[in-house]
GROMACS .gro file of C-alpha atoms in nm:
model
  301
    1MET     CA    1   0.000   0.000   0.000
    2LEU     CA    2   0.270   0.247   0.103
    3LEU     CA    3   0.576   0.319  -0.104
    4ALA     CA    4   0.802   0.448   0.173
    5PRO     CA    5   0.815   0.483   0.552
    6LEU     CA    6   0.733   0.853   0.524
    7LEU     CA    7   0.405   0.769   0.357
    8ALA     CA    8   0.332   0.514   0.628
    9LEU     CA    9   0.368   0.792   0.884
   10GLY     CA   10   0.140   1.019   0.686
   11LEU     CA   11   0.418   1.277   0.640
   12LEU     CA   12   0.377   1.292   0.265
   13GLY     CA   13  -0.001   1.335   0.263
   14ALA     CA   14   0.019   1.599  -0.008
   15ALA     CA   15   0.205   1.378  -0.253
   16PRO     CA   16   0.035   1.394  -0.595
   17ALA     CA   17   0.026   1.016  -0.630
   18ALA     CA   18  -0.183   0.986  -0.316
   19HIS     CA   19  -0.443   1.220  -0.466
   20ALA     CA   20  -0.480   1.048  -0.801
   21ALA     CA   21  -0.827   0.909  -0.734
   22TYR     CA   22  -0.967   1.183  -0.511
   23PRO     CA   23  -1.290   1.336  -0.642
   24THR     CA   24  -1.398   1.699  -0.607
   25LEU     CA   25  -1.701   1.743  -0.382
   26SER     CA   26  -1.905   2.058  -0.336
   27VAL     CA   27  -2.252   2.181  -0.241
   28GLY     CA   28  -2.505   1.944  -0.398
   29SER     CA   29  -2.280   1.635  -0.389
   30THR     CA   30  -2.423   1.329  -0.217
   31GLY     CA   31  -2.322   0.977  -0.126
   32PRO     CA   32  -2.061   0.782   0.069
   33ASP     CA   33  -1.772   1.013  -0.027
   34VAL     CA   34  -1.958   1.303   0.131
   35THR     CA   35  -2.039   1.100   0.443
   36ALA     CA   36  -1.670   1.009   0.476
   37VAL     CA   37  -1.569   1.376   0.444
   38GLN     CA   38  -1.818   1.466   0.715
   39HIS     CA   39  -1.673   1.205   0.951
   40LEU     CA   40  -1.321   1.329   0.877
   41LEU     CA   41  -1.423   1.688   0.947
   42THR     CA   42  -1.558   1.572   1.283
   43HIS     CA   43  -1.226   1.396   1.350
   44HIS     CA   44  -1.052   1.727   1.292
   45GLY     CA   45  -1.268   1.904   1.547
   46ARG     CA   46  -1.538   2.041   1.316
   47SER     CA   47  -1.845   1.844   1.417
   48THR     CA   48  -2.051   1.776   1.105
   49ALA     CA   49  -2.369   1.571   1.061
   50ALA     CA   50  -2.277   1.259   0.862
   51ASP     CA   51  -2.586   1.256   0.640
   52GLY     CA   52  -2.418   1.221   0.300
   53GLN     CA   53  -2.556   1.558   0.186
   54TYR     CA   54  -2.303   1.830   0.101
   55GLY     CA   55  -2.497   2.131   0.219
   56SER     CA   56  -2.407   2.473   0.356
   57GLY     CA   57  -2.306   2.332   0.694
   58THR     CA   58  -2.056   2.092   0.539
   59ALA     CA   59  -1.924   2.367   0.311
   60ALA     CA   60  -1.873   2.595   0.614
   61ALA     CA   61  -1.686   2.321   0.801
   62VAL     CA   62  -1.467   2.256   0.496
   63THR     CA   63  -1.393   2.627   0.461
   64ASP     CA   64  -1.291   2.649   0.827
   65PHE     CA   65  -1.066   2.343   0.793
   66GLN     CA   66  -0.908   2.486   0.477
   67SER     CA   67  -0.837   2.820   0.645
   68ALA     CA   68  -0.670   2.648   0.938
   69ASN     CA   69  -0.452   2.435   0.711
   70GLY     CA   70  -0.329   2.691   0.459
   71LEU     CA   71  -0.556   2.575   0.178
   72ALA     CA   72  -0.772   2.783  -0.054
   73ALA     CA   73  -1.078   2.848   0.161
   74ASP     CA   74  -1.348   2.792  -0.101
   75GLY     CA   75  -1.561   2.529   0.074
   76VAL     CA   76  -1.494   2.280  -0.205
   77ALA     CA   77  -1.343   1.947  -0.099
   78GLY     CA   78  -1.104   1.877  -0.383
   79PRO     CA   79  -0.792   1.657  -0.394
   80ALA     CA   80  -0.574   1.885  -0.182
   81THR     CA   81  -0.841   1.920   0.087
   82LEU     CA   82  -0.919   1.548   0.093
   83GLY     CA   83  -0.548   1.470   0.112
   84ALA     CA   84  -0.520   1.693   0.417
   85LEU     CA   85  -0.834   1.551   0.579
   86VAL     CA   86  -0.736   1.182   0.566
   87VAL     CA   87  -0.540   1.031   0.853
   88THR     CA   88  -0.363   0.698   0.886
   89VAL     CA   89  -0.569   0.447   1.085
   90ARG     CA   90  -0.521   0.080   1.167
   91GLN     CA   91  -0.664  -0.197   1.385
   92GLY     CA   92  -0.716  -0.076   1.741
   93ASP     CA   93  -0.798   0.281   1.639
   94ALA     CA   94  -1.143   0.428   1.700
   95GLY     CA   95  -1.342   0.739   1.621
   96PRO     CA   96  -1.484   0.936   1.328
   97ALA     CA   97  -1.185   0.874   1.097
   98VAL     CA   98  -1.245   0.500   1.130
   99GLN     CA   99  -1.614   0.559   1.057
  100ALA     CA  100  -1.510   0.739   0.738
  101LEU     CA  101  -1.302   0.438   0.637
  102GLN     CA  102  -1.587   0.198   0.712
  103VAL     CA  103  -1.832   0.405   0.507
  104LEU     CA  104  -1.602   0.394   0.204
  105LEU     CA  105  -1.541   0.020   0.243
  106ASP     CA  106  -1.916  -0.032   0.270
  107ALA     CA  107  -1.964   0.159  -0.057
  108ARG     CA  108  -1.766  -0.125  -0.213
  109GLY     CA  109  -1.972  -0.400  -0.054
  110ALA     CA  110  -1.790  -0.468   0.273
  111GLY     CA  111  -2.108  -0.496   0.480
  112LEU     CA  112  -1.955  -0.333   0.786
  113THR     CA  113  -2.126  -0.138   1.062
  114ALA     CA  114  -1.979   0.213   1.066
  115ASP     CA  115  -1.931   0.210   1.442
  116GLY     CA  116  -1.591   0.377   1.448
  117ALA     CA  117  -1.416   0.074   1.598
  118PHE     CA  118  -1.133  -0.061   1.381
  119GLY     CA  119  -1.167  -0.429   1.464
  120PRO     CA  120  -1.093  -0.755   1.284
  121ALA     CA  121  -1.381  -0.719   1.033
  122THR     CA  122  -1.266  -0.373   0.925
  123ASP     CA  123  -0.908  -0.499   0.905
  124ALA     CA  124  -1.013  -0.793   0.686
  125ALA     CA  125  -1.224  -0.572   0.460
  126LEU     CA  126  -0.941  -0.323   0.414
  127ARG     CA  127  -0.686  -0.595   0.340
  128SER     CA  128  -0.917  -0.751   0.081
  129PHE     CA  129  -0.970  -0.411  -0.085
  130GLN     CA  130  -0.597  -0.339  -0.083
  131SER     CA  131  -0.519  -0.676  -0.238
  132ALA     CA  132  -0.780  -0.625  -0.510
  133ARG     CA  133  -0.627  -0.286  -0.594
  134GLY     CA  134  -0.269  -0.412  -0.607
  135LEU     CA  135  -0.172  -0.236  -0.284
  136ALA     CA  136   0.025  -0.391   0.000
  137SER     CA  137  -0.237  -0.578   0.201
  138ASP     CA  138  -0.122  -0.459   0.544
  139GLY     CA  139  -0.450  -0.340   0.695
  140ILE     CA  140  -0.322   0.016   0.738
  141ALA     CA  141  -0.533   0.291   0.582
  142GLY     CA  142  -0.273   0.540   0.467
  143PRO     CA  143  -0.276   0.795   0.183
  144GLN     CA  144  -0.279   0.546  -0.104
  145SER     CA  145  -0.561   0.338   0.042
  146TRP     CA  146  -0.768   0.648   0.109
  147SER     CA  147  -0.717   0.781  -0.243
  148ALA     CA  148  -0.815   0.444  -0.387
  149LEU     CA  149  -1.127   0.428  -0.170
  150PHE     CA  150  -1.249   0.778  -0.251
  151GLY     CA  151  -1.406   0.842  -0.590
  152SER     CA  152  -1.398   0.587  -0.872
  153GLY     CA  153  -1.775   0.552  -0.854
  154SER     CA  154  -1.814   0.515  -0.478
  155THR     CA  155  -2.067   0.799  -0.476
  156GLN     CA  156  -2.301   0.595  -0.692
  157PRO     CA  157  -2.513   0.299  -0.578
  158PRO     CA  158  -2.337  -0.024  -0.680
  159GLY     CA  159  -2.493  -0.196  -0.980
  160ASP     CA  160  -2.833  -0.025  -1.006
  161THR     CA  161  -2.898  -0.171  -1.354
  162TYR     CA  162  -2.796  -0.497  -1.519
  163ALA     CA  163  -2.582  -0.304  -1.769
  164SER     CA  164  -2.385  -0.145  -1.485
  165LEU     CA  165  -2.280  -0.478  -1.334
  166SER     CA  166  -1.924  -0.603  -1.374
  167GLU     CA  167  -1.852  -0.935  -1.542
  168GLU     CA  168  -1.776  -1.079  -1.199
  169GLN     CA  169  -2.117  -0.971  -1.069
  170LYS     CA  170  -2.293  -1.111  -1.375
  171ALA     CA  171  -2.109  -1.442  -1.341
  172ASN     CA  172  -2.212  -1.472  -0.977
  173ALA     CA  173  -2.570  -1.383  -1.070
  174ARG     CA  174  -2.571  -1.664  -1.329
  175THR     CA  175  -2.447  -1.906  -1.063
  176ILE     CA  176  -2.728  -1.806  -0.828
  177ILE     CA  177  -2.989  -1.844  -1.104
  178GLY     CA  178  -2.836  -2.169  -1.228
  179VAL     CA  179  -2.838  -2.324  -0.880
  180GLY     CA  180  -3.200  -2.212  -0.836
  181LYS     CA  181  -3.296  -2.373  -1.166
  182GLY     CA  182  -3.115  -2.693  -1.078
  183ALA     CA  183  -3.301  -2.714  -0.748
  184GLY     CA  184  -3.640  -2.646  -0.906
  185VAL     CA  185  -3.675  -2.307  -0.737
  186PRO     CA  186  -3.927  -2.086  -0.920
  187GLU     CA  187  -3.822  -1.754  -1.070
  188GLN     CA  188  -3.944  -1.554  -0.770
  189GLY     CA  189  -3.689  -1.742  -0.560
  190TRP     CA  190  -3.408  -1.634  -0.792
  191VAL     CA  191  -3.521  -1.274  -0.746
  192VAL     CA  192  -3.511  -1.313  -0.368
  193ALA     CA  193  -3.164  -1.469  -0.380
  194LEU     CA  194  -3.025  -1.204  -0.614
  195ALA     CA  195  -3.165  -0.916  -0.409
  196THR     CA  196  -3.016  -1.075  -0.098
  197ALA     CA  197  -2.673  -1.117  -0.254
  198MET     CA  198  -2.677  -0.758  -0.380
  199GLN     CA  199  -2.748  -0.628  -0.033
  200GLU     CA  200  -2.501  -0.858   0.141
  201SER     CA  201  -2.206  -0.844  -0.099
  202THR     CA  202  -2.306  -0.649  -0.414
  203LEU     CA  203  -2.278  -0.987  -0.592
  204VAL     CA  204  -1.904  -1.003  -0.522
  205ASN     CA  205  -1.768  -1.316  -0.354
  206VAL     CA  206  -1.594  -1.122  -0.078
  207ALA     CA  207  -1.351  -1.273   0.172
  208TYR     CA  208  -1.459  -1.044   0.456
  209GLY     CA  209  -1.766  -0.919   0.638
  210ASP     CA  210  -1.919  -0.841   0.975
  211ARG     CA  211  -1.764  -1.076   1.234
  212ASP     CA  212  -1.704  -1.403   1.045
  213SER     CA  213  -1.948  -1.337   0.760
  214LEU     CA  214  -1.811  -1.432   0.418
  215GLY     CA  215  -1.907  -1.477   0.055
  216LEU     CA  216  -2.200  -1.378  -0.164
  217PHE     CA  217  -2.461  -1.414   0.110
  218GLN     CA  218  -2.237  -1.319   0.405
  219GLN     CA  219  -2.301  -1.656   0.566
  220ARG     CA  220  -2.128  -1.717   0.899
  221PRO     CA  221  -1.937  -2.040   0.969
  222SER     CA  222  -1.991  -1.982   1.342
  223GLN     CA  223  -2.367  -1.994   1.280
  224GLY     CA  224  -2.360  -2.329   1.106
  225TRP     CA  225  -2.359  -2.218   0.743
  226GLY     CA  226  -2.052  -2.428   0.660
  227THR     CA  227  -1.676  -2.394   0.664
  228GLU     CA  228  -1.504  -2.079   0.540
  229ALA     CA  229  -1.433  -2.255   0.211
  230GLN     CA  230  -1.794  -2.367   0.173
  231VAL     CA  231  -1.953  -2.026   0.236
  232GLN     CA  232  -1.710  -1.872  -0.014
  233ASP     CA  233  -1.801  -2.127  -0.282
  234PRO     CA  234  -2.072  -1.951  -0.490
  235VAL     CA  235  -2.249  -2.278  -0.579
  236LEU     CA  236  -2.253  -2.411  -0.223
  237ALA     CA  237  -2.347  -2.071  -0.079
  238SER     CA  238  -2.638  -2.048  -0.323
  239LYS     CA  239  -2.753  -2.398  -0.234
  240ALA     CA  240  -2.738  -2.305   0.135
  241PHE     CA  241  -2.947  -1.993   0.073
  242TYR     CA  242  -3.210  -2.189  -0.119
  243GLY     CA  243  -3.211  -2.463   0.146
  244VAL     CA  244  -3.090  -2.745  -0.077
  245ALA     CA  245  -2.735  -2.785   0.059
  246SER     CA  246  -2.606  -3.100   0.225
  247HIS     CA  247  -2.327  -2.921   0.413
  248THR     CA  248  -2.550  -2.714   0.646
  249PRO     CA  249  -2.866  -2.789   0.843
  250ASN     CA  250  -2.965  -2.423   0.849
  251PRO     CA  251  -3.305  -2.351   0.692
  252GLY     CA  252  -3.301  -2.186   0.353
  253LEU     CA  253  -3.565  -2.024   0.137
  254LEU     CA  254  -3.748  -2.346   0.048
  255ASP     CA  255  -3.776  -2.427   0.419
  256ILE     CA  256  -3.970  -2.106   0.488
  257ALA     CA  257  -4.342  -2.182   0.488
  258GLY     CA  258  -4.529  -1.948   0.255
  259TRP     CA  259  -4.223  -1.771   0.120
  260GLU     CA  260  -4.382  -1.748  -0.226
  261SER     CA  261  -4.650  -1.513  -0.093
  262MET     CA  262  -4.403  -1.296   0.100
  263SER     CA  263  -4.246  -0.978  -0.031
  264VAL     CA  264  -3.887  -1.008  -0.151
  265THR     CA  265  -3.754  -0.840   0.161
  266GLN     CA  266  -3.969  -1.056   0.394
  267ALA     CA  267  -3.852  -1.376   0.226
  268ALA     CA  268  -3.489  -1.267   0.229
  269GLN     CA  269  -3.507  -1.169   0.594
  270ALA     CA  270  -3.665  -1.502   0.687
  271VAL     CA  271  -3.345  -1.671   0.570
  272GLN     CA  272  -3.085  -1.411   0.662
  273ARG     CA  273  -3.220  -1.280   0.994
  274SER     CA  274  -3.041  -0.953   0.927
  275ALA     CA  275  -3.008  -0.658   1.163
  276TYR     CA  276  -3.134  -0.448   0.870
  277PRO     CA  277  -3.449  -0.634   0.760
  278ASP     CA  278  -3.579  -0.365   0.524
  279ALA     CA  279  -3.259  -0.331   0.323
  280TYR     CA  280  -3.333  -0.600   0.064
  281ALA     CA  281  -3.633  -0.427  -0.095
  282LYS     CA  282  -3.426  -0.166  -0.278
  283TRP     CA  283  -3.256  -0.437  -0.485
  284GLU     CA  284  -3.573  -0.600  -0.618
  285PRO     CA  285  -3.585  -0.397  -0.944
  286LEU     CA  286  -3.223  -0.484  -1.021
  287ALA     CA  287  -3.282  -0.851  -0.933
  288ARG     CA  288  -3.573  -0.866  -1.177
  289ASP     CA  289  -3.362  -0.692  -1.443
  290ILE     CA  290  -3.091  -0.955  -1.395
  291VAL     CA  291  -3.342  -1.239  -1.430
  292ALA     CA  292  -3.481  -1.080  -1.748
  293HIS     CA  293  -3.130  -1.083  -1.899
  294GLU     CA  294  -3.008  -1.416  -1.759
  295SER     CA  295  -3.319  -1.634  -1.758
  296GLY     CA  296  -3.155  -1.863  -2.014
  297THR     CA  297  -2.880  -1.963  -1.772
  298ALA     CA  298  -2.820  -2.338  -1.762
  299PRO     CA  299  -2.924  -2.527  -1.445
  300ILE     CA  300  -2.654  -2.618  -1.196
  301GLY     CA  301  -2.704  -2.941  -1.007
   0.00000   0.00000   0.00000
């Protein structure tokens, strides 16, 4: 992740390379990047509501921070301002700067709770992100990790149309549909499974999550969903979600009485037992769009 000890200490925070991916945020901007900036402003003593809306209050806090740090005081959070706002954090740290990191990791599907405590789940999520980006996977959020996390689409909802999905996401979606077909699950079940996987992992087979949650459906080995290898196997994880797996006794979708008459979010929650039971509903339109494009997927036994 870091190219020299000085970078590791945060002493070269203004280096141009560290700013390569930083966006420019201003009044009217919204999304996770804005929320992260708001948490970082709070870390620097300028308490700001972390609502993801770049309004006049956020602009005033940015202006004050810029004035105090010798930056152009224009209220616009551009690369130089973001580079000054970020701080190096690692496991054991706590506070608003860690919340900023967790928000940005979540924007890429980490499934963390932005509680400001840099624990093992945050460490695992950061290392996985670093590895995927070709950075040293050391679990330290320094300038290069921050600049990679900011921008590059993180202000947009992940995969809100079929066309916007990556090839990896589409391949995982085909696996979920194929397993459903092979198990005789009707189309509505595929929709439920896809919406669930979008919420839990953005259809990316991640090697991290809250506590010991892993994989497409963020299944937990400690809760009987299988071994780490099994819950990270897209076919086995899909079978476990549908309730047709031999490696876990946990009830899946087909074990839920009356699931066909439930809403997508009710059916998903009946399997997942999530702390955020209403979160699945927002992915139903995308799930149906995926099914419309991939309904010809071959069954997987």
